[in-house]
Amino acid sequence: MKPAKVRRRLESALVEGRITTVWRDAFEIASTDGLVVALTDDWVVLHDLADGVHLDGLVALRLRDVSRVLFRDDDAYHRRALAALGVEVATYEVEADVDARGLLARAQAEDRLVAIHLEVLRGEPMTLGRLLDLRRKRFVIHYIGRDGEWAREPERWRYRDVTRIEVGGRYLEALERFGDPFPTD
């Protein structure tokens, strides 16, 4: 799908509140289902739709990686299920020119764990943890593993390598709640 068509379909999804599948064919996590809650010059933000009908966390995807946009709300079931589960679709206002640093600054302000995908780097598909510092070209994150244990030292990554940002959601909330306490200096 051409970039102009991708943008038109995402704009339509945002305005019409359509359930959308966003494809990024080049990456391992190829598709993301959700409701578009923000669209910027470089990013699309979705309220993630997990397990078909459960609104979960927020997912920001780098727009240049999006290869296709499909609508999947052609049946009444999904709308009924979403309404009956009673979870409101998130609101997410952000400037049109926001970059990865700006999205991470917003996540850092919420003081929550984040999952940051670096899918353009070989062998480093994702890091998750607590953001410590947002520098000019790099950010510093204290990594927490899937076992709930914190790494000994923080890691530094470049904004230009960020392809996907996740905030909230059941997985990250479980790590926040049941993982080891955050190490203090």
PDB file of C-alpha atoms in Angstrom:
ATOM      1  CA  MET A   1       0.000   0.000   0.000  1.00  0.00           C
ATOM      2  CA  LYS A   2       1.383   3.427  -0.890  1.00  0.00           C
ATOM      3  CA  PRO A   3       2.176   5.807   2.007  1.00  0.00           C
ATOM      4  CA  ALA A   4      -0.543   8.266   0.921  1.00  0.00           C
ATOM      5  CA  LYS A   5      -3.168   5.517   1.043  1.00  0.00           C
ATOM      6  CA  VAL A   6      -1.888   4.329   4.432  1.00  0.00           C
ATOM      7  CA  ARG A   7      -2.297   7.871   5.789  1.00  0.00           C
ATOM      8  CA  ARG A   8      -5.795   8.284   4.290  1.00  0.00           C
ATOM      9  CA  ARG A   9      -6.967   5.013   5.819  1.00  0.00           C
ATOM     10  CA  LEU A  10      -5.489   5.880   9.235  1.00  0.00           C
ATOM     11  CA  GLU A  11      -7.128   9.326   9.119  1.00  0.00           C
ATOM     12  CA  SER A  12     -10.437   7.642   8.298  1.00  0.00           C
ATOM     13  CA  ALA A  13      -9.970   5.176  11.171  1.00  0.00           C
ATOM     14  CA  LEU A  14      -9.266   8.042  13.569  1.00  0.00           C
ATOM     15  CA  VAL A  15     -12.271  10.117  12.521  1.00  0.00           C
ATOM     16  CA  GLU A  16     -14.725   7.217  12.253  1.00  0.00           C
ATOM     17  CA  GLY A  17     -13.507   5.223  15.285  1.00  0.00           C
ATOM     18  CA  ARG A  18     -13.002   2.081  13.249  1.00  0.00           C
ATOM     19  CA  ILE A  19     -11.362  -1.090  14.479  1.00  0.00           C
ATOM     20  CA  THR A  20      -8.169  -1.276  12.473  1.00  0.00           C
ATOM     21  CA  THR A  21      -5.370  -3.707  11.762  1.00  0.00           C
ATOM     22  CA  VAL A  22      -2.074  -2.003  11.054  1.00  0.00           C
ATOM     23  CA  TRP A  23       0.496  -4.151   9.253  1.00  0.00           C
ATOM     24  CA  ARG A  24       4.255  -3.671   9.374  1.00  0.00           C
ATOM     25  CA  ASP A  25       5.424  -6.473   7.103  1.00  0.00           C
ATOM     26  CA  ALA A  26       9.131  -5.965   7.823  1.00  0.00           C
ATOM     27  CA  PHE A  27       8.942  -6.825  11.529  1.00  0.00           C
ATOM     28  CA  GLU A  28       8.289  -9.859  13.713  1.00  0.00           C
ATOM     29  CA  ILE A  29       5.195  -8.327  15.294  1.00  0.00           C
ATOM     30  CA  ALA A  30       3.682  -7.744  11.884  1.00  0.00           C
ATOM     31  CA  SER A  31       0.189  -6.619  12.804  1.00  0.00           C
ATOM     32  CA  THR A  32      -1.467  -4.624  15.554  1.00  0.00           C
ATOM     33  CA  ASP A  33      -5.223  -4.416  16.080  1.00  0.00           C
ATOM     34  CA  GLY A  34      -6.776  -1.412  17.740  1.00  0.00           C
ATOM     35  CA  LEU A  35      -8.548   1.888  17.532  1.00  0.00           C
ATOM     36  CA  VAL A  36      -6.522   4.806  16.190  1.00  0.00           C
ATOM     37  CA  VAL A  37      -6.382   7.515  18.878  1.00  0.00           C
ATOM     38  CA  ALA A  38      -3.711   9.800  17.363  1.00  0.00           C
ATOM     39  CA  LEU A  39      -2.002  10.325  14.045  1.00  0.00           C
ATOM     40  CA  THR A  40       1.042  12.563  13.677  1.00  0.00           C
ATOM     41  CA  ASP A  41       3.468  13.329  10.887  1.00  0.00           C
ATOM     42  CA  ASP A  42       5.584  10.296  11.821  1.00  0.00           C
ATOM     43  CA  TRP A  43       3.580   8.109  14.239  1.00  0.00           C
ATOM     44  CA  VAL A  44       0.213   6.424  14.651  1.00  0.00           C
ATOM     45  CA  VAL A  45      -1.047   5.681  18.180  1.00  0.00           C
ATOM     46  CA  LEU A  46      -3.575   2.903  18.742  1.00  0.00           C
ATOM     47  CA  HIS A  47      -5.514   1.753  21.767  1.00  0.00           C
ATOM     48  CA  ASP A  48      -4.462  -1.875  21.461  1.00  0.00           C
ATOM     49  CA  LEU A  49      -7.187  -4.457  21.004  1.00  0.00           C
ATOM     50  CA  ALA A  50      -5.955  -7.649  22.675  1.00  0.00           C
ATOM     51  CA  ASP A  51      -7.630 -11.024  22.308  1.00  0.00           C
ATOM     52  CA  GLY A  52     -10.070  -9.612  19.776  1.00  0.00           C
ATOM     53  CA  VAL A  53     -12.171  -7.358  22.022  1.00  0.00           C
ATOM     54  CA  HIS A  54     -10.203  -6.260  25.108  1.00  0.00           C
ATOM     55  CA  LEU A  55      -8.883  -2.704  25.033  1.00  0.00           C
ATOM     56  CA  ASP A  56      -5.388  -2.915  26.494  1.00  0.00           C
ATOM     57  CA  GLY A  57      -2.467  -0.470  26.441  1.00  0.00           C
ATOM     58  CA  LEU A  58      -1.412   2.225  24.010  1.00  0.00           C
ATOM     59  CA  VAL A  59       0.837   1.360  21.084  1.00  0.00           C
ATOM     60  CA  ALA A  60       2.696   3.933  18.985  1.00  0.00           C
ATOM     61  CA  LEU A  61       3.995   2.719  15.625  1.00  0.00           C
ATOM     62  CA  ARG A  62       6.450   4.525  13.397  1.00  0.00           C
ATOM     63  CA  LEU A  63       4.407   5.514  10.362  1.00  0.00           C
ATOM     64  CA  ARG A  64       7.083   4.867   7.735  1.00  0.00           C
ATOM     65  CA  ASP A  65       7.068   1.186   8.748  1.00  0.00           C
ATOM     66  CA  VAL A  66       3.331   0.724   8.138  1.00  0.00           C
ATOM     67  CA  SER A  67       2.767  -1.318   5.003  1.00  0.00           C
ATOM     68  CA  ARG A  68      -1.018  -1.900   5.093  1.00  0.00           C
ATOM     69  CA  VAL A  69      -4.105  -0.737   6.966  1.00  0.00           C
ATOM     70  CA  LEU A  70      -7.199  -2.915   7.097  1.00  0.00           C
ATOM     71  CA  PHE A  71     -10.556  -2.369   8.757  1.00  0.00           C
ATOM     72  CA  ARG A  72     -12.013  -5.238  10.737  1.00  0.00           C
ATOM     73  CA  ASP A  73     -15.213  -3.873  12.196  1.00  0.00           C
ATOM     74  CA  ASP A  74     -17.561  -5.263   9.579  1.00  0.00           C
ATOM     75  CA  ASP A  75     -19.614  -7.205  12.117  1.00  0.00           C
ATOM     76  CA  ALA A  76     -21.730  -6.102  15.039  1.00  0.00           C
ATOM     77  CA  TYR A  77     -20.064  -8.553  17.444  1.00  0.00           C
ATOM     78  CA  HIS A  78     -16.928  -6.461  18.035  1.00  0.00           C
ATOM     79  CA  ARG A  79     -18.888  -3.295  18.771  1.00  0.00           C
ATOM     80  CA  ARG A  80     -21.262  -5.118  21.135  1.00  0.00           C
ATOM     81  CA  ALA A  81     -18.355  -6.755  22.964  1.00  0.00           C
ATOM     82  CA  LEU A  82     -16.432  -3.499  23.321  1.00  0.00           C
ATOM     83  CA  ALA A  83     -19.520  -1.695  24.617  1.00  0.00           C
ATOM     84  CA  ALA A  84     -20.431  -4.487  27.064  1.00  0.00           C
ATOM     85  CA  LEU A  85     -16.927  -4.714  28.520  1.00  0.00           C
ATOM     86  CA  GLY A  86     -17.247  -1.072  29.538  1.00  0.00           C
ATOM     87  CA  VAL A  87     -13.681   0.100  28.904  1.00  0.00           C
ATOM     88  CA  GLU A  88     -13.506   3.548  27.340  1.00  0.00           C
ATOM     89  CA  VAL A  89     -11.332   4.142  24.316  1.00  0.00           C
ATOM     90  CA  ALA A  90      -8.297   6.165  25.399  1.00  0.00           C
ATOM     91  CA  THR A  91      -7.827   9.759  24.426  1.00  0.00           C
ATOM     92  CA  TYR A  92      -4.364  10.753  23.367  1.00  0.00           C
ATOM     93  CA  GLU A  93      -3.598  14.265  22.249  1.00  0.00           C
ATOM     94  CA  VAL A  94      -0.185  15.017  20.871  1.00  0.00           C
ATOM     95  CA  GLU A  95       1.345  17.594  18.542  1.00  0.00           C
ATOM     96  CA  ALA A  96       1.482  16.712  14.845  1.00  0.00           C
ATOM     97  CA  ASP A  97       5.275  16.991  14.788  1.00  0.00           C
ATOM     98  CA  VAL A  98       5.956  14.807  17.845  1.00  0.00           C
ATOM     99  CA  ASP A  99       8.951  12.516  17.499  1.00  0.00           C
ATOM    100  CA  ALA A 100      10.094   9.410  19.372  1.00  0.00           C
ATOM    101  CA  ARG A 101      11.647  11.594  22.074  1.00  0.00           C
ATOM    102  CA  GLY A 102       8.342  13.426  22.587  1.00  0.00           C
ATOM    103  CA  LEU A 103       6.375  10.184  22.836  1.00  0.00           C
ATOM    104  CA  LEU A 104       8.879   8.809  25.338  1.00  0.00           C
ATOM    105  CA  ALA A 105       8.734  12.053  27.353  1.00  0.00           C
ATOM    106  CA  ARG A 106       4.985  11.620  27.654  1.00  0.00           C
ATOM    107  CA  ALA A 107       5.443   8.012  28.780  1.00  0.00           C
ATOM    108  CA  GLN A 108       8.121   9.063  31.266  1.00  0.00           C
ATOM    109  CA  ALA A 109       5.785  11.704  32.739  1.00  0.00           C
ATOM    110  CA  GLU A 110       3.260   8.967  33.508  1.00  0.00           C
ATOM    111  CA  ASP A 111       5.978   7.140  35.505  1.00  0.00           C
ATOM    112  CA  ARG A 112       5.020   3.757  34.104  1.00  0.00           C
ATOM    113  CA  LEU A 113       6.952   0.933  32.562  1.00  0.00           C
ATOM    114  CA  VAL A 114       7.312   1.118  28.805  1.00  0.00           C
ATOM    115  CA  ALA A 115       8.155  -1.401  26.104  1.00  0.00           C
ATOM    116  CA  ILE A 116      10.334   0.060  23.378  1.00  0.00           C
ATOM    117  CA  HIS A 117      10.891  -1.927  20.218  1.00  0.00           C
ATOM    118  CA  LEU A 118      14.147  -1.467  18.349  1.00  0.00           C
ATOM    119  CA  GLU A 119      13.307  -3.803  15.504  1.00  0.00           C
ATOM    120  CA  VAL A 120      15.759  -2.214  13.075  1.00  0.00           C
ATOM    121  CA  LEU A 121      18.659  -3.470  15.201  1.00  0.00           C
ATOM    122  CA  ARG A 122      19.785  -7.044  14.810  1.00  0.00           C
ATOM    123  CA  GLY A 123      19.492  -9.016  18.043  1.00  0.00           C
ATOM    124  CA  GLU A 124      17.824  -6.169  19.989  1.00  0.00           C
ATOM    125  CA  PRO A 125      14.138  -6.350  19.177  1.00  0.00           C
ATOM    126  CA  MET A 126      12.800  -4.847  22.417  1.00  0.00           C
ATOM    127  CA  THR A 127      13.708  -3.348  25.754  1.00  0.00           C
ATOM    128  CA  LEU A 128      11.284  -2.656  28.544  1.00  0.00           C
ATOM    129  CA  GLY A 129      11.585  -0.891  31.824  1.00  0.00           C
ATOM    130  CA  ARG A 130      11.615   2.551  33.384  1.00  0.00           C
ATOM    131  CA  LEU A 131      12.821   5.594  31.464  1.00  0.00           C
ATOM    132  CA  LEU A 132      15.490   7.463  33.408  1.00  0.00           C
ATOM    133  CA  ASP A 133      16.815  10.174  31.115  1.00  0.00           C
ATOM    134  CA  LEU A 134      15.881  11.603  27.727  1.00  0.00           C
ATOM    135  CA  ARG A 135      18.948  13.127  26.139  1.00  0.00           C
ATOM    136  CA  ARG A 136      19.278  14.870  22.807  1.00  0.00           C
ATOM    137  CA  LYS A 137      19.937  11.769  20.661  1.00  0.00           C
ATOM    138  CA  ARG A 138      19.618   8.927  23.154  1.00  0.00           C
ATOM    139  CA  PHE A 139      17.443   7.781  25.995  1.00  0.00           C
ATOM    140  CA  VAL A 140      18.396   5.854  29.109  1.00  0.00           C
ATOM    141  CA  ILE A 141      16.185   3.027  30.324  1.00  0.00           C
ATOM    142  CA  HIS A 142      16.555   0.679  33.279  1.00  0.00           C
ATOM    143  CA  TYR A 143      15.646  -2.714  31.890  1.00  0.00           C
ATOM    144  CA  ILE A 144      13.374  -5.179  33.670  1.00  0.00           C
ATOM    145  CA  GLY A 145      13.308  -8.760  32.436  1.00  0.00           C
ATOM    146  CA  ARG A 146      10.328 -10.989  31.889  1.00  0.00           C
ATOM    147  CA  ASP A 147      11.239 -12.618  35.219  1.00  0.00           C
ATOM    148  CA  GLY A 148      10.573  -9.310  36.983  1.00  0.00           C
ATOM    149  CA  GLU A 149      14.245  -8.714  37.822  1.00  0.00           C
ATOM    150  CA  TRP A 150      15.950  -5.398  37.120  1.00  0.00           C
ATOM    151  CA  ALA A 151      19.226  -5.247  35.205  1.00  0.00           C
ATOM    152  CA  ARG A 152      22.285  -4.087  37.132  1.00  0.00           C
ATOM    153  CA  GLU A 153      22.926  -1.064  34.922  1.00  0.00           C
ATOM    154  CA  PRO A 154      20.730   1.137  32.740  1.00  0.00           C
ATOM    155  CA  GLU A 155      20.955   0.922  28.938  1.00  0.00           C
ATOM    156  CA  ARG A 156      21.300   3.713  26.371  1.00  0.00           C
ATOM    157  CA  TRP A 157      19.558   3.613  22.982  1.00  0.00           C
ATOM    158  CA  ARG A 158      19.126   5.984  20.047  1.00  0.00           C
ATOM    159  CA  TYR A 159      15.731   7.491  19.266  1.00  0.00           C
ATOM    160  CA  ARG A 160      16.245   6.833  15.557  1.00  0.00           C
ATOM    161  CA  ASP A 161      16.112   3.074  16.234  1.00  0.00           C
ATOM    162  CA  VAL A 162      12.723   3.168  17.976  1.00  0.00           C
ATOM    163  CA  THR A 163       9.993   1.581  15.855  1.00  0.00           C
ATOM    164  CA  ARG A 164       7.250   0.858  18.402  1.00  0.00           C
ATOM    165  CA  ILE A 165       6.411   2.175  21.883  1.00  0.00           C
ATOM    166  CA  GLU A 166       3.974   0.497  24.287  1.00  0.00           C
ATOM    167  CA  VAL A 167       2.587   2.064  27.456  1.00  0.00           C
ATOM    168  CA  GLY A 168       0.162   0.347  29.800  1.00  0.00           C
ATOM    169  CA  GLY A 169      -1.485  -2.933  29.089  1.00  0.00           C
ATOM    170  CA  ARG A 170      -1.809  -6.095  31.096  1.00  0.00           C
ATOM    171  CA  TYR A 171       1.740  -7.372  30.586  1.00  0.00           C
ATOM    172  CA  LEU A 172       3.487  -4.169  31.661  1.00  0.00           C
ATOM    173  CA  GLU A 173       1.032  -3.651  34.522  1.00  0.00           C
ATOM    174  CA  ALA A 174       1.805  -7.167  35.812  1.00  0.00           C
ATOM    175  CA  LEU A 175       5.546  -6.411  35.732  1.00  0.00           C
ATOM    176  CA  GLU A 176       4.935  -3.144  37.608  1.00  0.00           C
ATOM    177  CA  ARG A 177       2.832  -4.854  40.219  1.00  0.00           C
ATOM    178  CA  PHE A 178       4.638  -8.155  40.750  1.00  0.00           C
ATOM    179  CA  GLY A 179       8.201  -7.497  39.591  1.00  0.00           C
ATOM    180  CA  ASP A 180      11.039  -6.776  41.971  1.00  0.00           C
ATOM    181  CA  PRO A 181      11.031  -3.304  43.547  1.00  0.00           C
ATOM    182  CA  PHE A 182      12.823  -0.684  41.479  1.00  0.00           C
ATOM    183  CA  PRO A 183      16.481  -0.430  42.580  1.00  0.00           C
ATOM    184  CA  THR A 184      17.303   2.844  44.295  1.00  0.00           C
ATOM    185  CA  ASP A 185      20.680   4.543  44.319  1.00  0.00           C
TER     186      ASP A 185
END
